[in-house]
PDB file of C-alpha atoms and ligand atoms in Angstrom:
ATOM      1  CA  UNK A1405      50.211 -35.518 -28.578  1.00  0.00           C
ATOM      2  CA  UNK A1406      46.830 -34.335 -28.355  1.00  0.00           C
ATOM      3  CA  UNK A1407      47.725 -31.282 -26.201  1.00  0.00           C
ATOM      4  CA  UNK A1408      49.995 -29.554 -23.769  1.00  0.00           C
ATOM      5  CA  UNK A1409      48.574 -28.946 -20.542  1.00  0.00           C
ATOM      6  CA  UNK A1410      49.519 -27.292 -16.889  1.00  0.00           C
ATOM      7  CA  UNK A1411      47.675 -26.093 -13.794  1.00  0.00           C
ATOM      8  CA  UNK A1412      48.259 -22.730 -12.511  1.00  0.00           C
ATOM      9  CA  UNK A1413      47.337 -21.596  -8.879  1.00  0.00           C
ATOM     10  CA  UNK A1414      45.341 -18.554  -7.661  1.00  0.00           C
ATOM     11  CA  UNK A1415      47.279 -16.126  -5.631  1.00  0.00           C
ATOM     12  CA  UNK A1416      46.841 -14.072  -2.454  1.00  0.00           C
ATOM     13  CA  UNK A1417      49.186 -11.248  -1.338  1.00  0.00           C
ATOM     14  CA  UNK A1418      50.253 -11.925   2.521  1.00  0.00           C
ATOM     15  CA  UNK A1419      51.403  -8.796   2.882  1.00  0.00           C
ATOM     16  CA  UNK A1420      50.979  -5.646   0.106  1.00  0.00           C
ATOM     17  CA  UNK A1421      52.557  -2.498   0.663  1.00  0.00           C
ATOM     18  CA  UNK A1422      51.501   0.284  -2.091  1.00  0.00           C
ATOM     19  CA  UNK A1423      53.657   3.087  -2.859  1.00  0.00           C
ATOM     20  CA  UNK A1424      53.046   6.606  -4.269  1.00  0.00           C
ATOM     21  CA  UNK A1425      52.071   6.697  -8.219  1.00  0.00           C
ATOM     22  CA  UNK A1426      55.150   6.483 -10.536  1.00  0.00           C
ATOM     23  CA  UNK A1427      55.432   8.532 -13.590  1.00  0.00           C
ATOM     24  CA  UNK A1428      54.356   5.344 -15.545  1.00  0.00           C
ATOM     25  CA  UNK A1429      50.941   5.411 -13.707  1.00  0.00           C
ATOM     26  CA  UNK A1430      51.918   2.021 -11.650  1.00  0.00           C
ATOM     27  CA  UNK A1431      52.559   2.108  -8.035  1.00  0.00           C
ATOM     28  CA  UNK A1432      55.986   0.733  -6.219  1.00  0.00           C
ATOM     29  CA  UNK A1433      55.185  -2.360  -4.445  1.00  0.00           C
ATOM     30  CA  UNK A1434      56.318  -4.461  -1.595  1.00  0.00           C
ATOM     31  CA  UNK A1435      54.238  -7.478  -1.784  1.00  0.00           C
ATOM     32  CA  UNK A1436      54.502 -11.285  -0.650  1.00  0.00           C
ATOM     33  CA  UNK A1437      52.689 -13.410  -3.165  1.00  0.00           C
ATOM     34  CA  UNK A1438      51.374 -16.841  -2.171  1.00  0.00           C
ATOM     35  CA  UNK A1439      50.048 -19.085  -4.737  1.00  0.00           C
ATOM     36  CA  UNK A1440      46.919 -21.353  -3.360  1.00  0.00           C
ATOM     37  CA  UNK A1441      45.527 -24.394  -3.774  1.00  0.00           C
ATOM     38  CA  UNK A1442      42.883 -23.367  -6.758  1.00  0.00           C
ATOM     39  CA  UNK A1443      43.872 -24.006 -10.310  1.00  0.00           C
ATOM     40  CA  UNK A1444      42.953 -23.043 -13.430  1.00  0.00           C
ATOM     41  CA  UNK A1445      44.116 -25.299 -15.913  1.00  0.00           C
ATOM     42  CA  UNK A1446      45.354 -23.983 -19.474  1.00  0.00           C
ATOM     43  CA  UNK A1447      46.032 -26.370 -22.287  1.00  0.00           C
ATOM     44  CA  UNK A1448      46.994 -25.958 -25.829  1.00  0.00           C
ATOM     45  CA  UNK A1449      46.664 -28.106 -28.800  1.00  0.00           C
ATOM     46  CA  UNK A1450      47.906 -27.602 -32.851  1.00  0.00           C
ATOM     47  CA  UNK A1451      45.623 -24.839 -34.510  1.00  0.00           C
ATOM     48  CA  UNK A1452      45.231 -22.418 -37.268  1.00  0.00           C
ATOM     49  CA  UNK A1453      45.410 -18.939 -35.445  1.00  0.00           C
ATOM     50  CA  UNK A1454      44.701 -18.741 -31.597  1.00  0.00           C
ATOM     51  CA  UNK A1455      41.192 -19.870 -30.596  1.00  0.00           C
ATOM     52  CA  UNK A1456      40.051 -20.559 -27.146  1.00  0.00           C
ATOM     53  CA  UNK A1457      37.568 -22.926 -25.454  1.00  0.00           C
ATOM     54  CA  UNK A1458      36.736 -21.356 -21.789  1.00  0.00           C
ATOM     55  CA  UNK A1459      34.912 -24.242 -19.605  1.00  0.00           C
ATOM     56  CA  UNK A1460      34.439 -24.360 -15.752  1.00  0.00           C
ATOM     57  CA  UNK A1461      32.556 -22.513 -12.749  1.00  0.00           C
ATOM     58  CA  UNK A1462      33.730 -18.945 -13.968  1.00  0.00           C
ATOM     59  CA  UNK A1463      33.950 -19.462 -17.749  1.00  0.00           C
ATOM     60  CA  UNK A1464      31.137 -17.183 -18.163  1.00  0.00           C
ATOM     61  CA  UNK A1465      32.529 -14.067 -16.187  1.00  0.00           C
ATOM     62  CA  UNK A1466      35.752 -14.594 -18.477  1.00  0.00           C
ATOM     63  CA  UNK A1467      36.503 -12.628 -21.526  1.00  0.00           C
ATOM     64  CA  UNK A1468      37.002 -14.358 -24.631  1.00  0.00           C
ATOM     65  CA  UNK A1469      38.615 -13.525 -28.046  1.00  0.00           C
ATOM     66  CA  UNK A1470      41.476 -10.864 -27.915  1.00  0.00           C
ATOM     67  CA  UNK A1471      40.449  -9.279 -24.522  1.00  0.00           C
ATOM     68  CA  UNK A1472      41.661 -12.808 -22.900  1.00  0.00           C
ATOM     69  CA  UNK A1473      44.929 -12.641 -21.393  1.00  0.00           C
ATOM     70  CA  UNK A1474      45.623 -16.000 -22.514  1.00  0.00           C
ATOM     71  CA  UNK A1475      45.219 -14.970 -25.870  1.00  0.00           C
ATOM     72  CA  UNK A1476      46.915 -12.154 -25.672  1.00  0.00           C
ATOM     73  CA  UNK A1477      49.947 -14.047 -23.971  1.00  0.00           C
ATOM     74  CA  UNK A1478      49.822 -16.352 -26.919  1.00  0.00           C
ATOM     75  CA  UNK A1479      49.833 -13.690 -29.372  1.00  0.00           C
ATOM     76  CA  UNK A1480      52.781 -12.099 -27.388  1.00  0.00           C
ATOM     77  CA  UNK A1481      54.874 -15.119 -26.770  1.00  0.00           C
ATOM     78  CA  UNK A1482      54.760 -16.025 -31.041  1.00  0.00           C
ATOM     79  CA  UNK A1483      55.584 -12.326 -31.837  1.00  0.00           C
ATOM     80  CA  UNK A1484      58.447 -12.726 -29.254  1.00  0.00           C
ATOM     81  CA  UNK A1485      60.071 -15.562 -30.858  1.00  0.00           C
ATOM     82  CA  UNK A1486      59.225 -14.661 -34.341  1.00  0.00           C
ATOM     83  CA  UNK A1487      56.616 -17.186 -35.494  1.00  0.00           C
ATOM     84  CA  UNK A1488      53.181 -17.189 -36.243  1.00  0.00           C
ATOM     85  CA  UNK A1489      50.579 -17.762 -33.132  1.00  0.00           C
ATOM     86  CA  UNK A1490      48.698 -21.149 -33.919  1.00  0.00           C
ATOM     87  CA  UNK A1491      47.070 -22.697 -30.942  1.00  0.00           C
ATOM     88  CA  UNK A1492      43.951 -24.159 -29.761  1.00  0.00           C
ATOM     89  CA  UNK A1493      43.993 -22.960 -26.579  1.00  0.00           C
ATOM     90  CA  UNK A1494      41.574 -24.515 -23.675  1.00  0.00           C
ATOM     91  CA  UNK A1495      40.820 -22.636 -20.251  1.00  0.00           C
ATOM     92  CA  UNK A1496      39.222 -24.410 -17.408  1.00  0.00           C
ATOM     93  CA  UNK A1497      38.141 -21.765 -15.060  1.00  0.00           C
ATOM     94  CA  UNK A1498      38.189 -22.515 -11.310  1.00  0.00           C
ATOM     95  CA  UNK A1499      39.534 -19.271 -10.406  1.00  0.00           C
ATOM     96  CA  UNK A1500      36.840 -16.230  -9.584  1.00  0.00           C
ATOM     97  CA  UNK A1501      37.354 -13.578 -12.092  1.00  0.00           C
ATOM     98  CA  UNK A1502      38.317  -9.712 -10.935  1.00  0.00           C
ATOM     99  CA  UNK A1503      38.775 -11.304  -7.602  1.00  0.00           C
ATOM    100  CA  UNK A1504      42.249 -10.112  -6.643  1.00  0.00           C
ATOM    101  CA  UNK A1505      43.344 -13.657  -7.301  1.00  0.00           C
ATOM    102  CA  UNK A1506      45.209 -12.780 -10.376  1.00  0.00           C
ATOM    103  CA  UNK A1507      42.965 -15.513 -12.046  1.00  0.00           C
ATOM    104  CA  UNK A1508      43.980 -13.650 -15.816  1.00  0.00           C
ATOM    105  CA  UNK A1509      47.481 -14.018 -14.843  1.00  0.00           C
ATOM    106  CA  UNK A1510      47.508 -17.313 -13.989  1.00  0.00           C
ATOM    107  CA  UNK A1511      45.685 -18.133 -17.298  1.00  0.00           C
ATOM    108  CA  UNK A1512      48.151 -15.874 -19.305  1.00  0.00           C
ATOM    109  CA  UNK A1513      51.081 -17.577 -17.430  1.00  0.00           C
ATOM    110  CA  UNK A1514      49.826 -20.824 -18.557  1.00  0.00           C
ATOM    111  CA  UNK A1515      49.482 -20.377 -21.764  1.00  0.00           C
ATOM    112  CA  UNK A1516      53.336 -18.804 -21.734  1.00  0.00           C
ATOM    113  CA  UNK A1517      54.066 -21.888 -20.598  1.00  0.00           C
ATOM    114  CA  UNK A1518      52.096 -24.404 -22.511  1.00  0.00           C
ATOM    115  CA  UNK A1519      52.592 -22.235 -26.008  1.00  0.00           C
ATOM    116  CA  UNK A1520      56.590 -22.502 -25.365  1.00  0.00           C
ATOM    117  CA  UNK A1521      56.331 -26.370 -25.093  1.00  0.00           C
ATOM    118  CA  UNK A1522      53.853 -26.949 -28.251  1.00  0.00           C
ATOM    119  CA  UNK A1523      55.932 -24.456 -30.179  1.00  0.00           C
ATOM    120  CA  UNK A1524      59.150 -25.810 -29.115  1.00  0.00           C
ATOM    121  CA  UNK A1525      60.752 -22.904 -28.422  1.00  0.00           C
ATOM    122  CA  UNK A1526      64.343 -22.435 -27.419  1.00  0.00           C
ATOM    123  CA  UNK A1527      63.467 -19.612 -24.618  1.00  0.00           C
ATOM    124  CA  UNK A1528      64.837 -19.664 -21.062  1.00  0.00           C
ATOM    125  CA  UNK A1529      62.743 -18.931 -18.172  1.00  0.00           C
ATOM    126  CA  UNK A1530      64.159 -15.703 -17.857  1.00  0.00           C
ATOM    127  CA  UNK A1531      63.109 -14.762 -21.107  1.00  0.00           C
ATOM    128  CA  UNK A1532      59.555 -15.922 -20.452  1.00  0.00           C
ATOM    129  CA  UNK A1533      59.509 -14.167 -17.371  1.00  0.00           C
ATOM    130  CA  UNK A1534      60.278 -10.958 -19.282  1.00  0.00           C
ATOM    131  CA  UNK A1535      57.255 -11.264 -21.883  1.00  0.00           C
ATOM    132  CA  UNK A1536      55.112 -12.370 -18.706  1.00  0.00           C
ATOM    133  CA  UNK A1537      55.912  -8.615 -17.094  1.00  0.00           C
ATOM    134  CA  UNK A1538      54.962  -7.057 -20.154  1.00  0.00           C
ATOM    135  CA  UNK A1539      51.320  -8.795 -20.339  1.00  0.00           C
ATOM    136  CA  UNK A1540      50.571  -7.653 -15.981  1.00  0.00           C
ATOM    137  CA  UNK A1541      52.246  -7.182 -13.091  1.00  0.00           C
ATOM    138  CA  UNK A1542      51.249 -10.466 -11.702  1.00  0.00           C
ATOM    139  CA  UNK A1543      51.877 -12.939 -14.276  1.00  0.00           C
ATOM    140  CA  UNK A1544      55.910 -13.293 -13.929  1.00  0.00           C
ATOM    141  CA  UNK A1545      55.013 -14.602  -9.983  1.00  0.00           C
ATOM    142  CA  UNK A1546      52.165 -17.264 -11.803  1.00  0.00           C
ATOM    143  CA  UNK A1547      54.954 -18.766 -13.943  1.00  0.00           C
ATOM    144  CA  UNK A1548      55.958 -20.576 -10.862  1.00  0.00           C
ATOM    145  CA  UNK A1549      53.925 -20.085  -7.981  1.00  0.00           C
ATOM    146  CA  UNK A1550      54.830 -21.150  -4.494  1.00  0.00           C
ATOM    147  CA  UNK A1551      55.991 -17.799  -2.494  1.00  0.00           C
ATOM    148  CA  UNK A1552      57.473 -14.989  -3.441  1.00  0.00           C
ATOM    149  CA  UNK A1553      58.781 -11.329  -2.426  1.00  0.00           C
ATOM    150  CA  UNK A1554      57.769  -8.628  -5.220  1.00  0.00           C
ATOM    151  CA  UNK A1555      58.896  -5.683  -5.969  1.00  0.00           C
ATOM    152  CA  UNK A1556      58.953  -2.985  -8.732  1.00  0.00           C
ATOM    153  CA  UNK A1557      55.400  -3.090 -10.078  1.00  0.00           C
ATOM    154  CA  UNK A1558      55.432  -6.882  -8.815  1.00  0.00           C
ATOM    155  CA  UNK A1559      56.946  -8.086 -11.418  1.00  0.00           C
ATOM    156  CA  UNK A1560      60.656  -8.493  -9.502  1.00  0.00           C
ATOM    157  CA  UNK A1561      60.644 -11.778  -7.750  1.00  0.00           C
ATOM    158  CA  UNK A1562      62.318 -13.549  -5.173  1.00  0.00           C
ATOM    159  CA  UNK A1563      61.598 -16.844  -3.739  1.00  0.00           C
ATOM    160  CA  UNK A1564      60.925 -17.277  -0.416  1.00  0.00           C
ATOM    161  CA  UNK A1565      60.968 -20.332   1.577  1.00  0.00           C
ATOM    162  CA  UNK A1566      57.998 -21.431   3.863  1.00  0.00           C
ATOM    163  CA  UNK A1567      58.484 -23.630   7.030  1.00  0.00           C
ATOM    164  CA  UNK A1568      55.293 -25.594   6.558  1.00  0.00           C
ATOM    165  CA  UNK A1569      52.145 -25.478   4.672  1.00  0.00           C
ATOM    166  CA  UNK A1570      49.407 -22.750   5.609  1.00  0.00           C
ATOM    167  CA  UNK A1571      45.664 -22.865   5.865  1.00  0.00           C
ATOM    168  CA  UNK A1572      43.327 -20.401   4.413  1.00  0.00           C
ATOM    169  CA  UNK A1573      39.910 -19.836   3.763  1.00  0.00           C
ATOM    170  CA  UNK A1574      39.024 -17.572   0.542  1.00  0.00           C
ATOM    171  CA  UNK A1575      35.447 -15.545   1.137  1.00  0.00           C
ATOM    172  CA  UNK A1576      34.611 -15.220  -2.681  1.00  0.00           C
ATOM    173  CA  UNK A1577      32.026 -12.565  -3.855  1.00  0.00           C
ATOM    174  CA  UNK A1578      29.430 -12.713  -6.755  1.00  0.00           C
ATOM    175  CA  UNK A1579      30.631  -9.077  -7.980  1.00  0.00           C
ATOM    176  CA  UNK A1580      34.257  -8.551  -9.006  1.00  0.00           C
ATOM    177  CA  UNK A1581      36.395  -5.339  -8.721  1.00  0.00           C
ATOM    178  CA  UNK A1582      38.647  -3.550 -11.210  1.00  0.00           C
ATOM    179  CA  UNK A1583      41.951  -3.318 -10.372  1.00  0.00           C
ATOM    180  CA  UNK A1584      42.676   0.186 -11.619  1.00  0.00           C
ATOM    181  CA  UNK A1585      39.675   1.627  -9.792  1.00  0.00           C
ATOM    182  CA  UNK A1586      41.055   0.283  -6.332  1.00  0.00           C
ATOM    183  CA  UNK A1587      44.336   1.847  -7.317  1.00  0.00           C
ATOM    184  CA  UNK A1588      42.964   5.025  -8.309  1.00  0.00           C
ATOM    185  CA  UNK A1589      40.700   5.019  -5.156  1.00  0.00           C
ATOM    186  CA  UNK A1590      43.724   4.669  -3.084  1.00  0.00           C
ATOM    187  CA  UNK A1591      45.308   7.671  -4.401  1.00  0.00           C
ATOM    188  CA  UNK A1592      42.229   9.658  -3.509  1.00  0.00           C
ATOM    189  CA  UNK A1593      42.065   8.755  -0.221  1.00  0.00           C
ATOM    190  CA  UNK A1594      45.755   9.114   0.450  1.00  0.00           C
ATOM    191  CA  UNK A1595      45.544  12.823  -1.032  1.00  0.00           C
ATOM    192  CA  UNK A1596      47.497  15.363   1.229  1.00  0.00           C
ATOM    193  CA  UNK A1597      48.857  12.556   2.924  1.00  0.00           C
ATOM    194  CA  UNK A1598      52.815  11.716   2.710  1.00  0.00           C
ATOM    195  CA  UNK A1599      53.139   8.438   1.246  1.00  0.00           C
ATOM    196  CA  UNK A1600      56.210   6.402   2.244  1.00  0.00           C
ATOM    197  CA  UNK A1601      58.281   4.199   0.031  1.00  0.00           C
ATOM    198  CA  UNK A1602      57.115   0.525   0.311  1.00  0.00           C
ATOM    199  CA  UNK A1603      59.298  -1.614   2.128  1.00  0.00           C
ATOM    200  CA  UNK A1604      59.271  -5.557   2.936  1.00  0.00           C
ATOM    201  CA  UNK A1605      57.845  -6.644   6.517  1.00  0.00           C
ATOM    202  CA  UNK A1606      60.678  -8.790   7.735  1.00  0.00           C
ATOM    203  CA  UNK A1607      58.542  -9.958  10.559  1.00  0.00           C
ATOM    204  CA  UNK A1608      56.350 -11.477   7.688  1.00  0.00           C
ATOM    205  CA  UNK A1609      59.226 -13.381   5.859  1.00  0.00           C
ATOM    206  CA  UNK A1610      60.368 -14.753   9.283  1.00  0.00           C
ATOM    207  CA  UNK A1611      56.897 -15.791  10.320  1.00  0.00           C
ATOM    208  CA  UNK A1612      56.764 -17.393   6.993  1.00  0.00           C
ATOM    209  CA  UNK A1613      60.032 -19.263   6.981  1.00  0.00           C
ATOM    210  CA  UNK A1614      59.258 -20.600  10.346  1.00  0.00           C
ATOM    211  CA  UNK A1615      55.593 -21.307   9.444  1.00  0.00           C
ATOM    212  CA  UNK A1616      54.382 -19.714  12.269  1.00  0.00           C
ATOM    213  CA  UNK A1617      50.453 -19.027  11.581  1.00  0.00           C
ATOM    214  CA  UNK A1618      49.912 -17.515  14.782  1.00  0.00           C
ATOM    215  CA  UNK A1619      52.452 -15.260  14.545  1.00  0.00           C
ATOM    216  CA  UNK A1620      51.574 -14.377  10.720  1.00  0.00           C
ATOM    217  CA  UNK A1621      47.966 -13.878  11.456  1.00  0.00           C
ATOM    218  CA  UNK A1622      48.133 -10.298  12.994  1.00  0.00           C
ATOM    219  CA  UNK A1623      50.843  -9.153  10.536  1.00  0.00           C
ATOM    220  CA  UNK A1624      48.492 -10.027   7.463  1.00  0.00           C
ATOM    221  CA  UNK A1625      48.162  -6.441   5.924  1.00  0.00           C
ATOM    222  CA  UNK A1626      47.369  -4.689   2.436  1.00  0.00           C
ATOM    223  CA  UNK A1627      47.328  -0.974   1.765  1.00  0.00           C
ATOM    224  CA  UNK A1628      44.466  -1.454  -0.735  1.00  0.00           C
ATOM    225  CA  UNK A1629      42.071  -3.065   1.709  1.00  0.00           C
ATOM    226  CA  UNK A1630      40.822   0.341   2.525  1.00  0.00           C
ATOM    227  CA  UNK A1631      40.380   1.713  -0.651  1.00  0.00           C
ATOM    228  CA  UNK A1632      38.465  -1.711  -2.032  1.00  0.00           C
ATOM    229  CA  UNK A1633      36.447  -1.430   1.291  1.00  0.00           C
ATOM    230  CA  UNK A1634      35.902   2.088   0.160  1.00  0.00           C
ATOM    231  CA  UNK A1635      34.092   0.820  -3.000  1.00  0.00           C
ATOM    232  CA  UNK A1636      32.360  -2.141  -1.295  1.00  0.00           C
ATOM    233  CA  UNK A1637      31.594  -1.708   2.181  1.00  0.00           C
ATOM    234  CA  UNK A1638      30.323  -4.918   2.620  1.00  0.00           C
ATOM    235  CA  UNK A1639      34.023  -6.006   2.941  1.00  0.00           C
ATOM    236  CA  UNK A1640      34.812  -4.455   6.388  1.00  0.00           C
ATOM    237  CA  UNK A1641      31.492  -6.881   7.637  1.00  0.00           C
ATOM    238  CA  UNK A1642      33.237  -9.769   5.802  1.00  0.00           C
ATOM    239  CA  UNK A1643      36.516  -8.814   7.674  1.00  0.00           C
ATOM    240  CA  UNK A1644      34.995  -8.746  10.776  1.00  0.00           C
ATOM    241  CA  UNK A1645      33.015 -11.921  10.610  1.00  0.00           C
ATOM    242  CA  UNK A1646      35.921 -13.970   9.629  1.00  0.00           C
ATOM    243  CA  UNK A1647      37.928 -12.629  12.695  1.00  0.00           C
ATOM    244  CA  UNK A1648      34.904 -13.243  14.991  1.00  0.00           C
ATOM    245  CA  UNK A1649      34.745 -16.738  13.986  1.00  0.00           C
ATOM    246  CA  UNK A1650      38.157 -17.346  15.300  1.00  0.00           C
ATOM    247  CA  UNK A1651      40.537 -16.489  12.188  1.00  0.00           C
ATOM    248  CA  UNK A1652      43.958 -15.956  13.113  1.00  0.00           C
ATOM    249  CA  UNK A1653      43.934 -13.271  10.673  1.00  0.00           C
ATOM    250  CA  UNK A1654      42.188 -12.014   7.836  1.00  0.00           C
ATOM    251  CA  UNK A1655      42.976  -9.247   4.511  1.00  0.00           C
ATOM    252  CA  UNK A1656      41.270  -8.286   1.148  1.00  0.00           C
ATOM    253  CA  UNK A1657      43.426 -10.121  -0.995  1.00  0.00           C
ATOM    254  CA  UNK A1658      45.242  -7.717  -3.783  1.00  0.00           C
ATOM    255  CA  UNK A1659      42.712  -5.468  -5.125  1.00  0.00           C
ATOM    256  CA  UNK A1660      39.802  -7.383  -3.490  1.00  0.00           C
ATOM    257  CA  UNK A1661      36.803  -7.980  -3.410  1.00  0.00           C
ATOM    258  CA  UNK A1662      38.102 -11.418  -1.997  1.00  0.00           C
ATOM    259  CA  UNK A1663      38.987 -11.672   1.497  1.00  0.00           C
ATOM    260  CA  UNK A1664      41.463 -14.233   2.980  1.00  0.00           C
ATOM    261  CA  UNK A1665      41.355 -15.649   6.303  1.00  0.00           C
ATOM    262  CA  UNK A1666      44.557 -17.746   7.940  1.00  0.00           C
ATOM    263  CA  UNK A1667      43.227 -20.641   9.881  1.00  0.00           C
ATOM    264  CA  UNK A1668      45.179 -22.800  12.642  1.00  0.00           C
ATOM    265  CA  UNK A1669      45.185 -25.947  10.662  1.00  0.00           C
ATOM    266  CA  UNK A1670      42.784 -27.707   8.069  1.00  0.00           C
ATOM    267  CA  UNK A1671      40.266 -28.590  10.603  1.00  0.00           C
ATOM    268  CA  UNK A1672      40.016 -24.706  11.833  1.00  0.00           C
ATOM    269  CA  UNK A1673      39.840 -23.959   7.761  1.00  0.00           C
ATOM    270  CA  UNK A1674      36.950 -26.177   7.203  1.00  0.00           C
ATOM    271  CA  UNK A1675      35.136 -24.660  10.351  1.00  0.00           C
ATOM    272  CA  UNK A1676      35.771 -21.327   9.321  1.00  0.00           C
ATOM    273  CA  UNK A1677      34.561 -22.004   6.059  1.00  0.00           C
ATOM    274  CA  UNK A1678      31.530 -23.129   7.129  1.00  0.00           C
ATOM    275  CA  UNK A1679      30.644 -20.341   9.259  1.00  0.00           C
ATOM    276  CA  UNK A1680      31.449 -17.843   6.574  1.00  0.00           C
ATOM    277  CA  UNK A1681      29.523 -19.567   4.133  1.00  0.00           C
ATOM    278  CA  UNK A1682      26.569 -19.784   6.754  1.00  0.00           C
ATOM    279  CA  UNK A1683      26.864 -15.925   7.910  1.00  0.00           C
ATOM    280  CA  UNK A1684      25.935 -14.877   4.155  1.00  0.00           C
ATOM    281  CA  UNK A1685      28.708 -12.354   3.830  1.00  0.00           C
ATOM    282  CA  UNK A1686      30.133 -13.758   0.905  1.00  0.00           C
ATOM    283  CA  UNK A1687      28.736 -16.313  -2.075  1.00  0.00           C
ATOM    284  CA  UNK A1688      31.146 -18.912  -1.648  1.00  0.00           C
ATOM    285  CA  UNK A1689      33.898 -19.688   1.264  1.00  0.00           C
ATOM    286  CA  UNK A1690      36.823 -22.103   0.028  1.00  0.00           C
ATOM    287  CA  UNK A1691      39.193 -23.502   2.235  1.00  0.00           C
ATOM    288  CA  UNK A1692      42.527 -23.941   0.399  1.00  0.00           C
ATOM    289  CA  UNK A1693      46.449 -24.361   1.096  1.00  0.00           C
ATOM    290  CA  UNK A1694      49.177 -22.945   0.419  1.00  0.00           C
ATOM    291  CA  UNK A1695      51.784 -22.522  -0.833  1.00  0.00           C
ATOM    292  CA  UNK A1696      50.720 -24.008  -4.438  1.00  0.00           C
ATOM    293  CA  UNK A1697      52.664 -24.148  -7.200  1.00  0.00           C
ATOM    294  CA  UNK A1698      52.425 -24.028 -11.093  1.00  0.00           C
ATOM    295  CA  UNK A1699      52.525 -27.393 -12.591  1.00  0.00           C
ATOM    296  CA  UNK A1700      54.770 -28.194 -15.157  1.00  0.00           C
ATOM    297  CA  UNK A1701      54.029 -28.306 -19.033  1.00  0.00           C
ATOM    298  CA  UNK A1702      53.166 -31.832 -20.044  1.00  0.00           C
ATOM    299  CA  UNK A1703      52.111 -33.490 -23.371  1.00  0.00           C
ATOM    300  CA  UNK A1704      49.591 -35.617 -23.399  1.00  0.00           C
TER     301      UNK A1704
HETATM  302  O1  C5P B1372      49.985  -4.849 -14.512  1.00  0.00           O
HETATM  303  P1  C5P B1372      48.525  -5.153 -14.503  1.00  0.00           P
HETATM  304  O2  C5P B1372      47.819  -4.692 -15.985  1.00  0.00           O
HETATM  305  O3  C5P B1372      48.159  -6.169 -14.230  1.00  0.00           O
HETATM  306  O4  C5P B1372      47.854  -3.836 -13.731  1.00  0.00           O
HETATM  307  C1  C5P B1372      46.343  -3.220 -14.051  1.00  0.00           C
HETATM  308  C2  C5P B1372      46.201  -2.184 -12.958  1.00  0.00           C
HETATM  309  O5  C5P B1372      46.438  -1.718 -12.174  1.00  0.00           O
HETATM  310  C3  C5P B1372      47.245  -0.757 -13.892  1.00  0.00           C
HETATM  311  O6  C5P B1372      46.813  -0.461 -15.167  1.00  0.00           O
HETATM  312  C4  C5P B1372      47.311  -0.088 -13.025  1.00  0.00           C
HETATM  313  O7  C5P B1372      46.136   0.959 -13.080  1.00  0.00           O
HETATM  314  C5  C5P B1372      47.223  -0.730 -11.634  1.00  0.00           C
HETATM  315  N1  C5P B1372      48.288  -1.077 -10.814  1.00  0.00           N
HETATM  316  C6  C5P B1372      49.124  -0.314 -10.272  1.00  0.00           C
HETATM  317  N2  C5P B1372      50.293  -0.890  -9.775  1.00  0.00           N
HETATM  318  C7  C5P B1372      50.653  -1.883  -9.623  1.00  0.00           C
HETATM  319  C8  C5P B1372      50.124  -2.815 -10.375  1.00  0.00           C
HETATM  320  C9  C5P B1372      49.147  -2.488 -10.788  1.00  0.00           C
HETATM  321  O8  C5P B1372      48.658   1.102 -10.122  1.00  0.00           O
HETATM  322  N3  C5P B1372      51.657  -2.037  -9.497  1.00  0.00           N
END
């Protein structure tokens, strides 16, 4: 056996409702996570201690060593299992960093999956999800990908059905945004306002189940969008341009700055991506599909 390998998709939030800050500093969410076909690859082979080799287009933008979430995931899993953390990790970074696409969470989830297999741990998916939740709010979703409702701080998941694949364009920026800074800005913008408990949007869930992109487009919503655009005013231009180019709907993905636009079909997504790329409102426009799932941890 040379290595154990998997791939984990980026996610967008089709809808992201954010409640007031909780006593633990997190915010209660009602969100729908949606994996999209842009993947990081995570591999583990036998090693001494935990090492990390970063490759791919976003390798240079990714923290290395103990600041890397994949490394922390391997260490957390070993500690949970009561064994020594010995793994040589390799992460191929195709998901932009600090982009609102949960790329770091994807790497953490991938590391948990490949290390469980490498170390032949007898650990259920539910137990792995508990280790994942301690690493970050988006990590439990990334263990499976697909589509799921997320409650709590994002870690309480219920898988959802999707009628047919959806076609999206991701407008990626060169400069990341810090997730805690975006949540903090939202609290500042909301000060003095009464913030209701976040609720799941049944219209979104029904449109997803039916695979009805036309109904889904106008229902896309992200409470963090306002705060992300306050920190990065150019996002308003990006969103306007996507709509003017004929997107069925558009929103900031997670805490941004990536914007996600819904297209009618594959051809429309390619046209929209070309239009966004040409307009100069983003560094990169990528046509992707969803839902996309996390792969099994394979030995090779
Ligand atoms: O869970 P994770 O480590 O990814 O969260 C990063 C930061 O984002 C948290 O420290 C917190 O500031 C903010 N956050 C939040 N409420 C959530 C998820 C994240 O306030 N539900």
